[in-house]
Amino acid sequence: MRVLLVEDDPILAGQLAEEFSLAGYVVESAHNGVDGHHLGAVEAFDAVVLDLGLPQMDGISVLKKWRAAGRSMPVLILTARDAWHEKVDGIDAGADDYLAKPFHMEELLARVRALIRRAAGHASAEISCGPVVLDTRSGRVSLDGRSLTLTSHELRVLSYLMHHKGEVVSRTDLIDHIYAQEFDRDSNTIEVFIGRLRKKLPPELIKTARGLGYRLVCPE
Ligand code: CA
C-alpha cells in the first residue's frame, strides 16, 4: 500500500515517514501544499495524510483541487487542536477522516488502515480469500489457520491483491503500489513475486489475466 504524507513540520514529517515505513507502507512525502497537490494529482495512492496548515497552498485548497479533478483516494486531514471549523471545512472539502494534533501515531495508523479497507469495501480488519486470511492490523497472513512467512514485497503484492480481490490488477498498478518512486521499477520483478506467492498459496488463487494483469479468485 502506498501513502502520501503532506506535512511541513520537519520533525513530525520525519516521524510519520518512519512509522509508516515500519508499518510496511511505501511512503512518498511532500513538505508544502504545491508539491503535495502535484504528487496526489498525478500519482496513485491508497491513502493520503494531509496537514491543513501548509506553506504555498493550504491543505483545504489542495484537497478541493484533488476532488474537483476527480481524485478519489481516501484522505485523512491533520487539524489543529480545538479548531472544529477546520474539521467541518475539511469534511466539506472531501476529507474522509480527521485527527487533531497532537495525536498518537498508533491511532493515525489505525485510522489509515481503516480508510484503506473501507475504500476497498472491507469493513472488518481481516480480509479473507478462501483459506487465506490477511490481518490488516498486524500484516500477518495465514493459510488454513497456519501462519505464512512472506517477504515484505510478497506481502505488499498479496495485500494489494486481497484489497482488490476479484478485480483485475495490472502490473503497473502493482508497481505503483509496492515500490517507492526512486526504486528500480522493473515489471519482471512483479512476476517473480507472483510466482513465489503461487508456491506459498493454493496455486489456483492468483489467476493471470493475459495481457492485463492478475486477479485474485476466492472460492466462497
Ligand atoms: Ca503545518
mmCIF file of C-alpha atoms and ligand atoms in Angstrom:
data_model
loop_
_atom_site.group_PDB
_atom_site.id
_atom_site.type_symbol
_atom_site.label_atom_id
_atom_site.label_comp_id
_atom_site.label_asym_id
_atom_site.label_seq_id
_atom_site.Cartn_x
_atom_site.Cartn_y
_atom_site.Cartn_z
ATOM 1 C CA MET A 1 0.000 0.000 0.000
ATOM 2 C CA ARG A 2 1.288 3.413 -0.943
ATOM 3 C CA VAL A 3 0.683 6.531 1.141
ATOM 4 C CA LEU A 4 1.320 10.202 0.541
ATOM 5 C CA LEU A 5 2.273 12.242 3.610
ATOM 6 C CA VAL A 6 1.928 16.018 3.273
ATOM 7 C CA GLU A 7 3.329 17.724 6.368
ATOM 8 C CA ASP A 8 5.604 20.749 6.602
ATOM 9 C CA ASP A 9 6.866 20.322 10.164
ATOM 10 C CA PRO A 10 10.221 18.571 9.599
ATOM 11 C CA ILE A 11 10.194 16.625 12.876
ATOM 12 C CA LEU A 12 6.639 15.368 12.514
ATOM 13 C CA ALA A 13 7.183 14.652 8.796
ATOM 14 C CA GLY A 14 10.212 12.524 9.672
ATOM 15 C CA GLN A 15 8.304 10.613 12.361
ATOM 16 C CA LEU A 16 5.388 9.996 10.019
ATOM 17 C CA ALA A 17 7.642 8.702 7.238
ATOM 18 C CA GLU A 18 9.458 6.408 9.647
ATOM 19 C CA GLU A 19 6.336 4.997 11.299
ATOM 20 C CA PHE A 20 4.510 4.384 8.018
ATOM 21 C CA SER A 21 7.597 2.723 6.519
ATOM 22 C CA LEU A 22 7.932 0.494 9.578
ATOM 23 C CA ALA A 23 4.263 -0.410 9.207
ATOM 24 C CA GLY A 24 5.036 -1.693 5.700
ATOM 25 C CA TYR A 25 3.788 1.178 3.548
ATOM 26 C CA VAL A 26 5.531 2.649 0.554
ATOM 27 C CA VAL A 27 5.865 6.306 1.594
ATOM 28 C CA GLU A 28 6.058 9.458 -0.511
ATOM 29 C CA SER A 29 6.432 12.747 1.333
ATOM 30 C CA ALA A 30 5.757 16.372 0.425
ATOM 31 C CA HIS A 31 6.555 19.336 2.627
ATOM 32 C CA ASN A 32 4.407 22.041 1.075
ATOM 33 C CA GLY A 33 0.958 22.275 -0.484
ATOM 34 C CA VAL A 34 2.126 22.736 -4.074
ATOM 35 C CA ASP A 35 4.337 19.624 -4.126
ATOM 36 C CA GLY A 36 1.719 17.656 -2.197
ATOM 37 C CA HIS A 37 -1.023 18.648 -4.614
ATOM 38 C CA HIS A 38 1.130 17.725 -7.607
ATOM 39 C CA LEU A 39 2.002 14.245 -6.267
ATOM 40 C CA GLY A 40 -1.614 13.488 -5.357
ATOM 41 C CA ALA A 41 -2.818 14.759 -8.739
ATOM 42 C CA VAL A 42 -0.520 12.630 -10.893
ATOM 43 C CA GLU A 43 0.337 9.524 -8.864
ATOM 44 C CA ALA A 44 -1.692 6.688 -7.407
ATOM 45 C CA PHE A 45 -2.004 6.443 -3.620
ATOM 46 C CA ASP A 46 -4.037 4.160 -1.382
ATOM 47 C CA ALA A 47 -4.343 6.902 1.243
ATOM 48 C CA VAL A 48 -3.168 10.435 1.985
ATOM 49 C CA VAL A 49 -2.348 12.102 5.302
ATOM 50 C CA LEU A 50 -2.749 15.821 4.722
ATOM 51 C CA ASP A 51 -1.798 18.566 7.152
ATOM 52 C CA LEU A 52 -4.010 21.635 6.742
ATOM 53 C CA GLY A 53 -1.543 24.367 7.709
ATOM 54 C CA LEU A 54 0.935 24.178 4.824
ATOM 55 C CA PRO A 55 3.177 26.690 3.054
ATOM 56 C CA GLN A 56 2.469 27.682 -0.590
ATOM 57 C CA MET A 57 -1.023 26.135 -0.705
ATOM 58 C CA ASP A 58 -3.153 25.283 2.330
ATOM 59 C CA GLY A 59 -4.427 21.740 2.824
ATOM 60 C CA ILE A 60 -8.101 22.581 2.236
ATOM 61 C CA SER A 61 -7.244 24.060 -1.184
ATOM 62 C CA VAL A 62 -5.107 21.016 -2.010
ATOM 63 C CA LEU A 63 -7.983 18.688 -1.128
ATOM 64 C CA LYS A 64 -10.590 20.738 -3.027
ATOM 65 C CA LYS A 65 -8.422 20.700 -6.143
ATOM 66 C CA TRP A 66 -7.952 16.927 -5.958
ATOM 67 C CA ARG A 67 -11.661 16.286 -5.532
ATOM 68 C CA ALA A 68 -12.591 18.764 -8.282
ATOM 69 C CA ALA A 69 -10.237 16.828 -10.582
ATOM 70 C CA GLY A 70 -11.915 13.531 -9.648
ATOM 71 C CA ARG A 71 -9.099 12.211 -7.433
ATOM 72 C CA SER A 72 -10.946 9.939 -5.004
ATOM 73 C CA MET A 73 -8.243 8.378 -2.816
ATOM 74 C CA PRO A 74 -9.042 8.372 0.930
ATOM 75 C CA VAL A 75 -7.669 11.461 2.671
ATOM 76 C CA LEU A 76 -7.164 11.934 6.393
ATOM 77 C CA ILE A 77 -6.573 15.529 7.443
ATOM 78 C CA LEU A 78 -4.490 16.652 10.401
ATOM 79 C CA THR A 79 -6.127 19.596 12.119
ATOM 80 C CA ALA A 80 -5.066 21.965 14.855
ATOM 81 C CA ARG A 81 -6.392 21.034 18.264
ATOM 82 C CA ASP A 82 -9.799 22.544 19.117
ATOM 83 C CA ALA A 83 -10.182 24.001 15.613
ATOM 84 C CA TRP A 84 -13.612 22.496 14.991
ATOM 85 C CA HIS A 85 -14.175 24.744 11.976
ATOM 86 C CA GLU A 86 -11.154 23.124 10.304
ATOM 87 C CA LYS A 87 -12.775 19.722 10.680
ATOM 88 C CA VAL A 88 -16.018 20.998 9.165
ATOM 89 C CA ASP A 89 -14.192 22.721 6.303
ATOM 90 C CA GLY A 90 -12.089 19.623 5.721
ATOM 91 C CA ILE A 91 -15.050 17.260 5.595
ATOM 92 C CA ASP A 92 -16.910 19.658 3.305
ATOM 93 C CA ALA A 93 -13.821 19.719 1.066
ATOM 94 C CA GLY A 94 -13.901 15.921 0.763
ATOM 95 C CA ALA A 95 -11.828 14.564 3.666
ATOM 96 C CA ASP A 96 -12.656 11.001 4.736
ATOM 97 C CA ASP A 97 -11.400 11.326 8.294
ATOM 98 C CA TYR A 98 -9.538 13.741 10.538
ATOM 99 C CA LEU A 99 -7.251 13.677 13.529
ATOM 100 C CA ALA A 100 -6.403 16.632 15.762
ATOM 101 C CA LYS A 101 -2.795 17.389 16.671
ATOM 102 C CA PRO A 102 -1.157 16.209 18.837
ATOM 103 C CA PHE A 103 -2.162 12.611 18.158
ATOM 104 C CA HIS A 104 -0.907 9.137 18.936
ATOM 105 C CA MET A 105 0.844 7.541 15.969
ATOM 106 C CA GLU A 106 -0.984 4.246 16.704
ATOM 107 C CA GLU A 107 -4.313 5.979 16.260
ATOM 108 C CA LEU A 108 -3.246 7.563 12.976
ATOM 109 C CA LEU A 109 -2.028 4.193 11.650
ATOM 110 C CA ALA A 110 -5.286 2.516 12.725
ATOM 111 C CA ARG A 111 -7.400 5.193 11.053
ATOM 112 C CA VAL A 112 -5.423 4.984 7.808
ATOM 113 C CA ARG A 113 -5.735 1.174 7.778
ATOM 114 C CA ALA A 114 -9.491 1.544 8.241
ATOM 115 C CA LEU A 115 -9.719 4.117 5.418
ATOM 116 C CA ILE A 116 -7.846 1.815 3.043
ATOM 117 C CA ARG A 117 -10.035 -1.152 3.956
ATOM 118 C CA ARG A 118 -13.248 0.824 3.603
ATOM 119 C CA ALA A 119 -12.119 2.227 0.243
ATOM 120 C CA ALA A 120 -11.712 -1.383 -0.869
ATOM 121 C CA GLY A 121 -15.160 -2.272 0.541
ATOM 122 C CA HIS A 122 -13.995 -4.211 3.606
ATOM 123 C CA ALA A 123 -15.432 -3.214 6.963
ATOM 124 C CA SER A 124 -13.514 -5.780 9.028
ATOM 125 C CA ALA A 125 -9.823 -5.646 9.977
ATOM 126 C CA GLU A 126 -9.357 -9.090 8.458
ATOM 127 C CA ILE A 127 -9.714 -9.750 4.747
ATOM 128 C CA SER A 128 -10.124 -13.330 3.684
ATOM 129 C CA CYS A 129 -9.912 -15.113 0.378
ATOM 130 C CA GLY A 130 -10.910 -18.754 0.731
ATOM 131 C CA PRO A 131 -8.381 -20.329 3.124
ATOM 132 C CA VAL A 132 -6.140 -17.222 3.125
ATOM 133 C CA VAL A 133 -6.649 -14.531 5.760
ATOM 134 C CA LEU A 134 -4.834 -11.191 5.912
ATOM 135 C CA ASP A 135 -4.885 -9.357 9.228
ATOM 136 C CA THR A 136 -4.509 -5.733 8.138
ATOM 137 C CA ARG A 137 -3.529 -4.662 11.683
ATOM 138 C CA SER A 138 -0.516 -6.937 12.030
ATOM 139 C CA GLY A 139 0.232 -7.564 8.356
ATOM 140 C CA ARG A 140 0.142 -11.297 9.075
ATOM 141 C CA VAL A 141 -1.172 -13.811 6.607
ATOM 142 C CA SER A 142 -2.482 -17.254 7.420
ATOM 143 C CA LEU A 143 -3.403 -20.221 5.256
ATOM 144 C CA ASP A 144 -5.879 -22.706 6.740
ATOM 145 C CA GLY A 145 -5.197 -21.107 10.131
ATOM 146 C CA ARG A 146 -1.427 -21.549 9.912
ATOM 147 C CA SER A 147 0.824 -18.502 9.782
ATOM 148 C CA LEU A 148 2.562 -17.933 6.431
ATOM 149 C CA THR A 149 6.025 -16.438 6.146
ATOM 150 C CA LEU A 150 6.192 -13.819 3.393
ATOM 151 C CA THR A 151 8.872 -11.304 2.452
ATOM 152 C CA SER A 152 7.879 -7.640 2.674
ATOM 153 C CA HIS A 153 7.424 -7.394 -1.109
ATOM 154 C CA GLU A 154 5.415 -10.616 -1.294
ATOM 155 C CA LEU A 155 3.201 -9.246 1.477
ATOM 156 C CA ARG A 156 2.710 -5.939 -0.356
ATOM 157 C CA VAL A 157 1.713 -7.710 -3.570
ATOM 158 C CA LEU A 158 -0.659 -10.079 -1.764
ATOM 159 C CA SER A 159 -2.120 -7.292 0.375
ATOM 160 C CA TYR A 160 -2.881 -5.194 -2.705
ATOM 161 C CA LEU A 161 -4.500 -8.181 -4.430
ATOM 162 C CA MET A 162 -6.525 -9.009 -1.276
ATOM 163 C CA HIS A 163 -7.789 -5.423 -1.014
ATOM 164 C CA HIS A 164 -8.872 -5.709 -4.678
ATOM 165 C CA LYS A 165 -9.964 -9.341 -4.741
ATOM 166 C CA GLY A 166 -11.985 -10.329 -7.775
ATOM 167 C CA GLU A 167 -10.696 -7.352 -9.761
ATOM 168 C CA VAL A 168 -8.055 -7.432 -12.471
ATOM 169 C CA VAL A 169 -4.978 -5.643 -11.151
ATOM 170 C CA SER A 170 -2.436 -4.569 -13.752
ATOM 171 C CA ARG A 171 1.317 -4.923 -13.347
ATOM 172 C CA THR A 172 1.543 -1.136 -13.467
ATOM 173 C CA ASP A 173 -0.909 -0.879 -10.552
ATOM 174 C CA LEU A 174 1.172 -3.317 -8.549
ATOM 175 C CA ILE A 175 4.407 -1.495 -9.357
ATOM 176 C CA ASP A 176 2.853 1.848 -8.363
ATOM 177 C CA HIS A 177 1.599 0.465 -5.075
ATOM 178 C CA ILE A 178 4.513 -1.613 -3.883
ATOM 179 C CA TYR A 179 7.608 0.361 -4.864
ATOM 180 C CA ALA A 180 8.822 3.760 -3.743
ATOM 181 C CA GLN A 181 9.254 6.257 -6.553
ATOM 182 C CA GLU A 182 13.027 6.089 -6.685
ATOM 183 C CA PHE A 183 13.110 2.295 -6.722
ATOM 184 C CA ASP A 184 14.058 0.428 -9.875
ATOM 185 C CA ARG A 185 10.576 -0.365 -11.159
ATOM 186 C CA ASP A 186 11.174 -3.455 -13.231
ATOM 187 C CA SER A 187 7.854 -5.111 -14.050
ATOM 188 C CA ASN A 188 9.570 -8.507 -14.355
ATOM 189 C CA THR A 189 10.091 -8.500 -10.598
ATOM 190 C CA ILE A 190 6.287 -8.484 -10.159
ATOM 191 C CA GLU A 191 6.151 -11.800 -11.997
ATOM 192 C CA VAL A 192 8.795 -13.164 -9.661
ATOM 193 C CA PHE A 193 6.781 -12.141 -6.571
ATOM 194 C CA ILE A 194 3.586 -13.594 -8.091
ATOM 195 C CA GLY A 195 5.446 -16.834 -8.837
ATOM 196 C CA ARG A 196 6.659 -17.075 -5.255
ATOM 197 C CA LEU A 197 3.192 -16.332 -3.869
ATOM 198 C CA ARG A 198 1.702 -19.043 -6.061
ATOM 199 C CA LYS A 199 4.097 -21.525 -4.471
ATOM 200 C CA LYS A 200 3.122 -20.466 -0.949
ATOM 201 C CA LEU A 201 -0.635 -20.214 -1.594
ATOM 202 C CA PRO A 202 -3.130 -22.524 -3.286
ATOM 203 C CA PRO A 203 -1.859 -22.077 -6.866
ATOM 204 C CA GLU A 204 -5.310 -21.503 -8.418
ATOM 205 C CA LEU A 205 -5.899 -18.407 -6.250
ATOM 206 C CA ILE A 206 -3.926 -15.928 -8.356
ATOM 207 C CA LYS A 207 -5.120 -16.043 -11.959
ATOM 208 C CA THR A 208 -3.270 -14.410 -14.825
ATOM 209 C CA ALA A 209 -5.476 -12.183 -16.959
ATOM 210 C CA ARG A 210 -3.443 -12.410 -20.145
ATOM 211 C CA GLY A 211 -2.133 -9.036 -21.257
ATOM 212 C CA LEU A 212 -3.981 -7.284 -18.424
ATOM 213 C CA GLY A 213 -2.511 -8.422 -15.121
ATOM 214 C CA TYR A 214 -3.640 -10.603 -12.263
ATOM 215 C CA ARG A 215 -6.859 -11.417 -10.470
ATOM 216 C CA LEU A 216 -7.336 -12.969 -7.046
ATOM 217 C CA VAL A 217 -10.138 -15.504 -7.349
ATOM 218 C CA CYS A 218 -11.562 -16.514 -3.986
ATOM 219 C CA PRO A 219 -13.530 -19.737 -3.534
ATOM 220 C CA GLU A 220 -16.588 -18.871 -1.408
HETATM 221 CA CA CA B 1 1.675 22.554 9.375
#
